[in-house]
PDB file of C-alpha atoms in Angstrom:
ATOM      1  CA  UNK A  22     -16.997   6.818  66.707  1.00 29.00           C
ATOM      2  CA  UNK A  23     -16.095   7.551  62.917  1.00 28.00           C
ATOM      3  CA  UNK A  24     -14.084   5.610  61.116  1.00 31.00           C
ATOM      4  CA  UNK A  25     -11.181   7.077  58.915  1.00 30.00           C
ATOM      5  CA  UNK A  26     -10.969   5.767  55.771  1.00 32.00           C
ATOM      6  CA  UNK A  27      -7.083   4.297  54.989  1.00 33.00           C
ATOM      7  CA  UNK A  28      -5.840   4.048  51.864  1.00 34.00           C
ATOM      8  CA  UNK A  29      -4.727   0.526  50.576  1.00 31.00           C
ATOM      9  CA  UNK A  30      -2.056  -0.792  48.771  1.00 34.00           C
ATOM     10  CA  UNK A  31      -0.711  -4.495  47.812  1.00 34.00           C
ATOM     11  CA  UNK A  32       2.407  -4.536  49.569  1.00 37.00           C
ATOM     12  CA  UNK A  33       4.275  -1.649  52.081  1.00 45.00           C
ATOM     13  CA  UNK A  34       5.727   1.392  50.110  1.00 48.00           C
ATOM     14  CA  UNK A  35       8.640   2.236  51.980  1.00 53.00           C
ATOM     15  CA  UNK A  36      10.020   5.104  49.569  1.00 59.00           C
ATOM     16  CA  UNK A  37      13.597   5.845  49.218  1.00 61.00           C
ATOM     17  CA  UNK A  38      16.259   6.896  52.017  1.00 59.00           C
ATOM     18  CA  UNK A  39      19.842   7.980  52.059  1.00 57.00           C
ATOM     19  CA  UNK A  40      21.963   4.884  52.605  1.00 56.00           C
ATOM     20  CA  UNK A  41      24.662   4.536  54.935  1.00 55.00           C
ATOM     21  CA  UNK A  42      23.720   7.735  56.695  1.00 65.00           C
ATOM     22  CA  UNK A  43      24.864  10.093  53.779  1.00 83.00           C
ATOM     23  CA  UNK A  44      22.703  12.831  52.607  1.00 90.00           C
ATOM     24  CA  UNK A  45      21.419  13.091  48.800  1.00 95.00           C
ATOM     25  CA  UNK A  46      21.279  16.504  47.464  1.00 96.00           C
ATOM     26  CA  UNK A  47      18.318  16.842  45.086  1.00 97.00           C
ATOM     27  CA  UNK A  48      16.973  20.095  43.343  1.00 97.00           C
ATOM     28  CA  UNK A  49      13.482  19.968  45.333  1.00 98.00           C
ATOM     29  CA  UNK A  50      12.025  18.699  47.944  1.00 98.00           C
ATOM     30  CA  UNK A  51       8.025  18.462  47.745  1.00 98.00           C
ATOM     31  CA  UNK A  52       5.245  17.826  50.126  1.00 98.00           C
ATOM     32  CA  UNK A  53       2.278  17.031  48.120  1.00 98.00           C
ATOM     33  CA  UNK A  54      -0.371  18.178  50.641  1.00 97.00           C
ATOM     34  CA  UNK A  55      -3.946  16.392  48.767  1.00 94.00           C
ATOM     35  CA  UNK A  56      -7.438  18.026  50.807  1.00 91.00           C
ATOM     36  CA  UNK A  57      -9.431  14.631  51.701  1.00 90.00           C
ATOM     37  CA  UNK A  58     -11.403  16.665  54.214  1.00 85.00           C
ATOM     38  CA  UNK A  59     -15.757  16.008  54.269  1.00 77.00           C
ATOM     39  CA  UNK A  60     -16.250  19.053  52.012  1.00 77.00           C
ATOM     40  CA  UNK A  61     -14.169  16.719  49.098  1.00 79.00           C
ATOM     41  CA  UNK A  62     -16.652  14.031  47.845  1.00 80.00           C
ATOM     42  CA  UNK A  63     -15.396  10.489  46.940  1.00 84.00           C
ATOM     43  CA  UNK A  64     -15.228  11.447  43.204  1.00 83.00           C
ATOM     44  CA  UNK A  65     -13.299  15.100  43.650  1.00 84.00           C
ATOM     45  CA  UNK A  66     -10.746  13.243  45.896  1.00 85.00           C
ATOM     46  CA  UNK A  67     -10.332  10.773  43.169  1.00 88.00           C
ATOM     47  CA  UNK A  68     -10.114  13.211  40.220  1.00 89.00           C
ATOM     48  CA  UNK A  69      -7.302  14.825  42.779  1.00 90.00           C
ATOM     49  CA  UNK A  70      -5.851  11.436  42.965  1.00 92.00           C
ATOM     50  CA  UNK A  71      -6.127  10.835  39.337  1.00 94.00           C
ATOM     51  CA  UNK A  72      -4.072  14.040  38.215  1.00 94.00           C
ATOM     52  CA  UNK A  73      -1.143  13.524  40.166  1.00 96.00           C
ATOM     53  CA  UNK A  74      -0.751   9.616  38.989  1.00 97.00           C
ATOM     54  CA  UNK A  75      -1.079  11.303  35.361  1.00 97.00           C
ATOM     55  CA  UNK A  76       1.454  13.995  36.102  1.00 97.00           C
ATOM     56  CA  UNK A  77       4.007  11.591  37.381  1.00 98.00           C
ATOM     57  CA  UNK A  78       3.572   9.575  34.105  1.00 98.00           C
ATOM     58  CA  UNK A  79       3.738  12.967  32.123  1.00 97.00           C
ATOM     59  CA  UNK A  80       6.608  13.364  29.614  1.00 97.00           C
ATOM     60  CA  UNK A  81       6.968  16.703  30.582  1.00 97.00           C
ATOM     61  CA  UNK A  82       6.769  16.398  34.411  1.00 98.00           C
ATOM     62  CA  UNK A  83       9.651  13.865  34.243  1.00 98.00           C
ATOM     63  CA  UNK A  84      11.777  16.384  31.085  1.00 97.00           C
ATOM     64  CA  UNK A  85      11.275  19.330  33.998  1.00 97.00           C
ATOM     65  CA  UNK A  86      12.875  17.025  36.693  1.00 98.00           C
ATOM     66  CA  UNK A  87      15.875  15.998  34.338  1.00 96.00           C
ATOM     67  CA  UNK A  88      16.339  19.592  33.571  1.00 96.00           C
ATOM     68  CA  UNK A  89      17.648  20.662  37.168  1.00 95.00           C
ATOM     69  CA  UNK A  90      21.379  21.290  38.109  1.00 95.00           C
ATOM     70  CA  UNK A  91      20.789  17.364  39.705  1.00 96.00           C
ATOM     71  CA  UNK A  92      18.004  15.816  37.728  1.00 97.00           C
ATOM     72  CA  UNK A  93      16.514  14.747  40.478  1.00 97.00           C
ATOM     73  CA  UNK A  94      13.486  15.361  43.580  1.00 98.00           C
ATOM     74  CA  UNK A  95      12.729  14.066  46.263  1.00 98.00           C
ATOM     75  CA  UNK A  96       8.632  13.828  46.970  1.00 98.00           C
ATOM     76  CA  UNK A  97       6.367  12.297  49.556  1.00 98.00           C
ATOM     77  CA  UNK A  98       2.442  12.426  49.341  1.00 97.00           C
ATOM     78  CA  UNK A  99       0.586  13.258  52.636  1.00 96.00           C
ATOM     79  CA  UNK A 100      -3.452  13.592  52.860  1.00 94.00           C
ATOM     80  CA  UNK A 101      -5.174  16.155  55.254  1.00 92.00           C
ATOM     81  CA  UNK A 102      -8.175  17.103  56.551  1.00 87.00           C
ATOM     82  CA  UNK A 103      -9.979  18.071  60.306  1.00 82.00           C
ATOM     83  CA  UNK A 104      -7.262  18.605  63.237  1.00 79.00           C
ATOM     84  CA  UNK A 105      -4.684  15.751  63.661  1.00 79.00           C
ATOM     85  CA  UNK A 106      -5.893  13.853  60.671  1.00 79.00           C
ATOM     86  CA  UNK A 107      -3.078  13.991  58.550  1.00 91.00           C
ATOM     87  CA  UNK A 108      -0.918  11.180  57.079  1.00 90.00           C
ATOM     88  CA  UNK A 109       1.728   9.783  54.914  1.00 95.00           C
ATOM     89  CA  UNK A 110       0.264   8.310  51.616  1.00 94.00           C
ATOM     90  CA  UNK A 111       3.879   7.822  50.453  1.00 96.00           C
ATOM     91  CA  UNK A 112       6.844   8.326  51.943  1.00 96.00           C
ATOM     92  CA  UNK A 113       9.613  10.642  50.666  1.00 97.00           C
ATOM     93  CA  UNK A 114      10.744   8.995  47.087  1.00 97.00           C
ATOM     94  CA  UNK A 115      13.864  10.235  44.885  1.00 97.00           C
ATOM     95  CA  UNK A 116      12.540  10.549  41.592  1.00 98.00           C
ATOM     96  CA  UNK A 117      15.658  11.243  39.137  1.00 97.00           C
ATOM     97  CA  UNK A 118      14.345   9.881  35.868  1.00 97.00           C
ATOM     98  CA  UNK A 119      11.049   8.226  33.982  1.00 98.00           C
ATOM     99  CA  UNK A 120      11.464   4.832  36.025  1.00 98.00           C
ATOM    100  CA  UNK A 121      11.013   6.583  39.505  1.00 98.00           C
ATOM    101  CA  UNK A 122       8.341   8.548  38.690  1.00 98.00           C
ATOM    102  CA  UNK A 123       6.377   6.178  37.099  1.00 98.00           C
ATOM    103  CA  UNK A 124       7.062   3.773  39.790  1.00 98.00           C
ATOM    104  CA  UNK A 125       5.632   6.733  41.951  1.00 98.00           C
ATOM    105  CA  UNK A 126       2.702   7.486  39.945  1.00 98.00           C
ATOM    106  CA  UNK A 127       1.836   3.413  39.957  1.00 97.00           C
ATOM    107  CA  UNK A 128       2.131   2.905  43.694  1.00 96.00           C
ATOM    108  CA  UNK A 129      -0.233   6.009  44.156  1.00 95.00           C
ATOM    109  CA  UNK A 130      -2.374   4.794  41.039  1.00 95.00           C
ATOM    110  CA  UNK A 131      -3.133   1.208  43.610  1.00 91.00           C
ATOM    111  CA  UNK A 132      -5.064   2.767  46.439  1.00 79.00           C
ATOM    112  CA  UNK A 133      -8.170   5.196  47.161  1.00 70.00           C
ATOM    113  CA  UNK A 134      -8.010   8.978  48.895  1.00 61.00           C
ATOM    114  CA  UNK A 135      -8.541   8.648  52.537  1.00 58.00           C
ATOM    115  CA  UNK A 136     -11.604  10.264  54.331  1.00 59.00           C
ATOM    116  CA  UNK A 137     -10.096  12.611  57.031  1.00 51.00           C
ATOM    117  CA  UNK A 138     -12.353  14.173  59.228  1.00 50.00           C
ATOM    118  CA  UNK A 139     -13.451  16.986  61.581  1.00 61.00           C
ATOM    119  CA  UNK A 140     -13.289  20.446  59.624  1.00 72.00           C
ATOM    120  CA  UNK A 141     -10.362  21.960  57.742  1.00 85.00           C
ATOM    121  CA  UNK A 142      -7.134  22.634  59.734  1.00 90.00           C
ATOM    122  CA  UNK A 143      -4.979  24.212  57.276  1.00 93.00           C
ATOM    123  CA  UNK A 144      -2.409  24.882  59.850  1.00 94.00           C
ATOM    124  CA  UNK A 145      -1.832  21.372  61.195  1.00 93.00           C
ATOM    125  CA  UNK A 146      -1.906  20.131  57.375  1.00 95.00           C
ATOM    126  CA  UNK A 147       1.246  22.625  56.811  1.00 97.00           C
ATOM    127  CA  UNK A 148       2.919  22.152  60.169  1.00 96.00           C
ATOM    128  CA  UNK A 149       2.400  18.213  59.690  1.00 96.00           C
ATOM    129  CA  UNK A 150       3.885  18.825  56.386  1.00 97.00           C
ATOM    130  CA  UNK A 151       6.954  20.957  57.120  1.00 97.00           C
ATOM    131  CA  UNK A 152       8.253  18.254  59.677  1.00 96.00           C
ATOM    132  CA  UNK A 153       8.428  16.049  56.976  1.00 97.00           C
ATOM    133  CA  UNK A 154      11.439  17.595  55.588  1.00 97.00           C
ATOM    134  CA  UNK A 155      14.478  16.371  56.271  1.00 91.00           C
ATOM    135  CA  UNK A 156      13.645  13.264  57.907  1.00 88.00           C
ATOM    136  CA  UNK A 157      14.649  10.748  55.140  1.00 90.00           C
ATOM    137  CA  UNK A 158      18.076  12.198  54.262  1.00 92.00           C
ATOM    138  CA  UNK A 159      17.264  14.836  51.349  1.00 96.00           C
ATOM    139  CA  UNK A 160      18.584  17.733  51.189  1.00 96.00           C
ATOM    140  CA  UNK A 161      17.156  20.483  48.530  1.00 96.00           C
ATOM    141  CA  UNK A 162      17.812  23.679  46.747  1.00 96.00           C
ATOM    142  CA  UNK A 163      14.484  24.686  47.748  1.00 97.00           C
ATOM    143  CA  UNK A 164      11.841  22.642  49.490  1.00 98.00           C
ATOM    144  CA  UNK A 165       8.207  23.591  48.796  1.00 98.00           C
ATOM    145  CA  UNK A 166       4.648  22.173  50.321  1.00 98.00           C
ATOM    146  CA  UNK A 167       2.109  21.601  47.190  1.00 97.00           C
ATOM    147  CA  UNK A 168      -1.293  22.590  49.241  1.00 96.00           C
ATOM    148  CA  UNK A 169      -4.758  21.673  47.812  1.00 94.00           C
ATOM    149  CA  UNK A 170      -7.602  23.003  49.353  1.00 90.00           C
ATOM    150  CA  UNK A 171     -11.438  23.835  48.605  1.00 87.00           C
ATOM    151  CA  UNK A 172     -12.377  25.637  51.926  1.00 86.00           C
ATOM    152  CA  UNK A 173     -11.027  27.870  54.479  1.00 91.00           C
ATOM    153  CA  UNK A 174      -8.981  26.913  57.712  1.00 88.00           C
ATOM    154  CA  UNK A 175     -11.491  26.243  60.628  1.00 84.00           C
ATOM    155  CA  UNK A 176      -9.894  24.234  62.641  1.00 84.00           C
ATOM    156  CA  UNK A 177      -6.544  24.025  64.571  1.00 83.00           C
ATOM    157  CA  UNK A 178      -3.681  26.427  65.382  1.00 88.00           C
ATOM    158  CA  UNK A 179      -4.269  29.999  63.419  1.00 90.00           C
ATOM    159  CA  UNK A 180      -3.314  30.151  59.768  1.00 92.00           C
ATOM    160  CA  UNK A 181      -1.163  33.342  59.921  1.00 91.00           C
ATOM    161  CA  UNK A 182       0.842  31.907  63.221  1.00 93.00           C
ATOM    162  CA  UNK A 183       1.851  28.631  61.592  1.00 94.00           C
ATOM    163  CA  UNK A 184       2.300  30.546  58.383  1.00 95.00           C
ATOM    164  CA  UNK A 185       4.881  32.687  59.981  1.00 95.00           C
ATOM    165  CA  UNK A 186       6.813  29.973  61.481  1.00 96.00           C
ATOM    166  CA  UNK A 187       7.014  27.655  58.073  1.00 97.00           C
ATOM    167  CA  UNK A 188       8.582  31.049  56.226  1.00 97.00           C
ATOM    168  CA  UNK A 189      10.896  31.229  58.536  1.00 97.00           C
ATOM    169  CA  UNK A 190      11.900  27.740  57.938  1.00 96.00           C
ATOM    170  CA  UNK A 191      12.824  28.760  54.457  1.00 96.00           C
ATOM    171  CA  UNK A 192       9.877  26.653  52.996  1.00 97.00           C
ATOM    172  CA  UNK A 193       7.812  27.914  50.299  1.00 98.00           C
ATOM    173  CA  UNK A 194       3.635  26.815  50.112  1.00 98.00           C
ATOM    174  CA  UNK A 195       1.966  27.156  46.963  1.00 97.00           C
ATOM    175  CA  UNK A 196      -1.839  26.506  46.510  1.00 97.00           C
ATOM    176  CA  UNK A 197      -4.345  24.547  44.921  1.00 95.00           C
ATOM    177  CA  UNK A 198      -7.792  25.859  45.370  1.00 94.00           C
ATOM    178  CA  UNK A 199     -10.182  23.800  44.325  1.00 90.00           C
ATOM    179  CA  UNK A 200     -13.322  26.162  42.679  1.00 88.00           C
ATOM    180  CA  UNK A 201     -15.158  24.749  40.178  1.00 77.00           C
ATOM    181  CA  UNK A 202     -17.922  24.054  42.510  1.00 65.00           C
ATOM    182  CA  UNK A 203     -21.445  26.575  42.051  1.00 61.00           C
ATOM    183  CA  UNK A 204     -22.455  28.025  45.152  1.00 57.00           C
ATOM    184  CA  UNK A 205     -25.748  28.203  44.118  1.00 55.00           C
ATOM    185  CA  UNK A 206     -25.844  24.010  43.628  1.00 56.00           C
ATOM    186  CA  UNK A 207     -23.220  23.253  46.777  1.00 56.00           C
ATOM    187  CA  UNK A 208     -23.884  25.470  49.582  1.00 55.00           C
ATOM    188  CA  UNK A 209     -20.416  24.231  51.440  1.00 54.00           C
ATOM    189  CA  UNK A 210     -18.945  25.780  48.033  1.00 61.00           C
ATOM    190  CA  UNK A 211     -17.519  29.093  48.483  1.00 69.00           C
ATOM    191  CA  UNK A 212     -17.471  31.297  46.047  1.00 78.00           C
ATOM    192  CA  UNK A 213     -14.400  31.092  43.502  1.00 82.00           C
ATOM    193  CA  UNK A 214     -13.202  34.741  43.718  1.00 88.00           C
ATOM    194  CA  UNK A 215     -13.373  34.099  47.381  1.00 91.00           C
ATOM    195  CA  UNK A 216     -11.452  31.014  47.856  1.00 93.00           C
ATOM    196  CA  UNK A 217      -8.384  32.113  45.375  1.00 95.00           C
ATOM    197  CA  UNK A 218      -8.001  35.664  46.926  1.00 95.00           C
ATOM    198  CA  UNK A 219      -7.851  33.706  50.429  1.00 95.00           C
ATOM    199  CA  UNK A 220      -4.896  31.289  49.490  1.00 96.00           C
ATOM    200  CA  UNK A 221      -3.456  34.410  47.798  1.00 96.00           C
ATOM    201  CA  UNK A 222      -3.525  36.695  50.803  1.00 95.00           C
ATOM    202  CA  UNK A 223      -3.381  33.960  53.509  1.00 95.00           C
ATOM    203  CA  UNK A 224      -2.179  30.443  52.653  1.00 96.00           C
ATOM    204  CA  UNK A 225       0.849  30.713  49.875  1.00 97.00           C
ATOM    205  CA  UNK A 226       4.213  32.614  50.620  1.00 97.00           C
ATOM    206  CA  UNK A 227       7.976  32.107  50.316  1.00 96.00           C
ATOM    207  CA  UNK A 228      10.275  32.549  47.387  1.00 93.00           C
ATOM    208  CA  UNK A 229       8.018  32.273  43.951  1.00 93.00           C
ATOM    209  CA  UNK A 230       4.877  31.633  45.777  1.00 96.00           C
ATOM    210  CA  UNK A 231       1.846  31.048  43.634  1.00 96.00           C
ATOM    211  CA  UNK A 232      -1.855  29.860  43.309  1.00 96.00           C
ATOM    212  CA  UNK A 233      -3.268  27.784  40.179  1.00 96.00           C
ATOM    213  CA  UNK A 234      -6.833  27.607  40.750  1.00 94.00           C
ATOM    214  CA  UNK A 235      -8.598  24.330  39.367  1.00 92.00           C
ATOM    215  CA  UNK A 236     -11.775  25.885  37.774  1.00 89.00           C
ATOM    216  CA  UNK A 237     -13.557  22.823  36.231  1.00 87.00           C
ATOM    217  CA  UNK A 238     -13.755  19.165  36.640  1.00 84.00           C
ATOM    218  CA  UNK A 239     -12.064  18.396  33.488  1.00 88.00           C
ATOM    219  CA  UNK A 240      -8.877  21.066  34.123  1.00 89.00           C
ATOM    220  CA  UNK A 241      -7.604  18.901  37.268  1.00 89.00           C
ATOM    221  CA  UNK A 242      -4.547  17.144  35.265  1.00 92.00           C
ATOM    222  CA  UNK A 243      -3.856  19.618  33.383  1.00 94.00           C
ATOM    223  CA  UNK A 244      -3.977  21.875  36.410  1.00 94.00           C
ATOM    224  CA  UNK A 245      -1.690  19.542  38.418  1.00 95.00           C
ATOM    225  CA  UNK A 246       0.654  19.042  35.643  1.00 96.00           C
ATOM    226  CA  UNK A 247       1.305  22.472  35.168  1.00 96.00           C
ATOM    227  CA  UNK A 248       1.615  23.724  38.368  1.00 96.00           C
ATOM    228  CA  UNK A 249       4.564  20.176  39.203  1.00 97.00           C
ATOM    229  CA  UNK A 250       6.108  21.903  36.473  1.00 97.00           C
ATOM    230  CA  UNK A 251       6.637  25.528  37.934  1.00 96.00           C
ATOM    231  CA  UNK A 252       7.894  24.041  41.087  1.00 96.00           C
ATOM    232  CA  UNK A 253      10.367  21.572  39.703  1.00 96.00           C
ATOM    233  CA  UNK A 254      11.534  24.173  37.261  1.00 92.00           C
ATOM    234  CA  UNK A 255      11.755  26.357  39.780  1.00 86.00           C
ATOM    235  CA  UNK A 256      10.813  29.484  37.516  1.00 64.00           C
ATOM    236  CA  UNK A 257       8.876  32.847  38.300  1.00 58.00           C
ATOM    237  CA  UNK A 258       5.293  33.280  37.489  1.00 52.00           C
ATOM    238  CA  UNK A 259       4.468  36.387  36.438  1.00 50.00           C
ATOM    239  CA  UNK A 260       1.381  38.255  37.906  1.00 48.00           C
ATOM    240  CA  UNK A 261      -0.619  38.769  41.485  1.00 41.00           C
ATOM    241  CA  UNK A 262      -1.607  35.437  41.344  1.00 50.00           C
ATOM    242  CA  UNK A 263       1.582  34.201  41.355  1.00 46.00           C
ATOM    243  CA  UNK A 264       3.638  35.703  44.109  1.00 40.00           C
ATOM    244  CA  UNK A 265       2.312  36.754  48.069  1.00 42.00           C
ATOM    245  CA  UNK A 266       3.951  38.877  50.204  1.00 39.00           C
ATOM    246  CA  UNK A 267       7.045  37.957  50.931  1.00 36.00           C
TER     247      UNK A 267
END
């Protein structure tokens, strides 16, 4: 039997719920959906890990949250990789100003990416992710799922299907393809032209849709930053690569 690989913090994270029953209107809520599948060695997974702790610290991450109609988001951070391995890293935190979301960014910054096994199910990673929201008594302007990914679905309920059915939920998926891996030195690398066109044409959709494609080692944060600021802000990205069918 394999093991999965947990990730480990000091104390329980218990995030941030709506007391007394109310609900808390926020501008966004955001799934941050991290790829700790096989295909993602121990060091990509941390780099992953690395840029969102930065972007949570990042001036401009937290300016972009106080700049919506509430100043604030709620976020949770889930890992994914084969069928039925997903999980809750952190639960669903408001972040309305540079306390929260470096409180965030810390409590992430304590443990290690998971090691989730058994292919890539990109479906049950978004359908996992989409009944997340509303469970924690948030309720958002818009509510997006962050995906990362450097593979195609393999595993699991079809990509289109699910696809379908999140849309119709009003959610919007954005993507993170992960290709700065050589196919010539990595043969589970596929080839980056390949990878971006498929979370184009088959992975992203919804209102604003778009892909930022991490094409080196080194453009992760910066990657990750920029791409926490379109979806907090909210604001159209010109180009292909930006919107999918709607």
């Amino acid at each position: 039997m394999i093991a999965v690989a947990a990730m480990t913090v000091a104390t329980p994270w218990q995030g941030s719920h709506a007391q007394g029953g109310e609900t808390v209107e926020v501008d966004l809520e955001l799934v941050l959906a991290t790829d700790v599948s096989t295909s993602m060695d121990r060091a990509e997974k941390q780099l992953q890990l690395a840029g969102f702790v930065a972007a949570f610290r990042d001036e401009t991450v937290i300016g972009a949250i106080r700049q919506g109609r509430r100043g604030r988001i709620a976020v949770t951070y889930v890992e994914w990789g084969g069928e039925g391995r997903e999980r809750v890293v952190l639960p669903w935190t408001l972040i309305d100003g540079a306390a929260a979301s470096h409180a965030f960014a810390e409590r992430l910054a304590e443990g290690s990416p998971g090691r989730l096994v058994y292919g890539t199910a990109m479906g049950e990673a978004l359908l996992f992710c989409a009944d997340l929201f509303g469970s924690a008594g948030y309720a958002g302007d818009r509510r997006v799922i962050d995906l990362s990914g450097d593979g195609l679905s393999n595993r699991g309920r079809p990509l289109e299907q699910v696809r379908g059915v999140i849309l119709a939920r009003g959610i919007t998926i954005n993507g993170l393809p992960l290709v700065y891996k050589d196919p010539d030195d990595d043969e589970t690398a596929f080839p980056p032209d390949e990878l971006v066109r498929y979370f184009i044409e088959e992975v992203i959709g919804g209102p604003g849709a778009f892909v930022l494609p991490v094409r080196s080692v080194d453009a992760f944060p910066i990657a990750i930053r920029q791409k926490l600021i379109r979806e907090i802000a909210g604001a159209p990205v010109p180009g292909r690569m930006a919107e999918r069918r709607p």
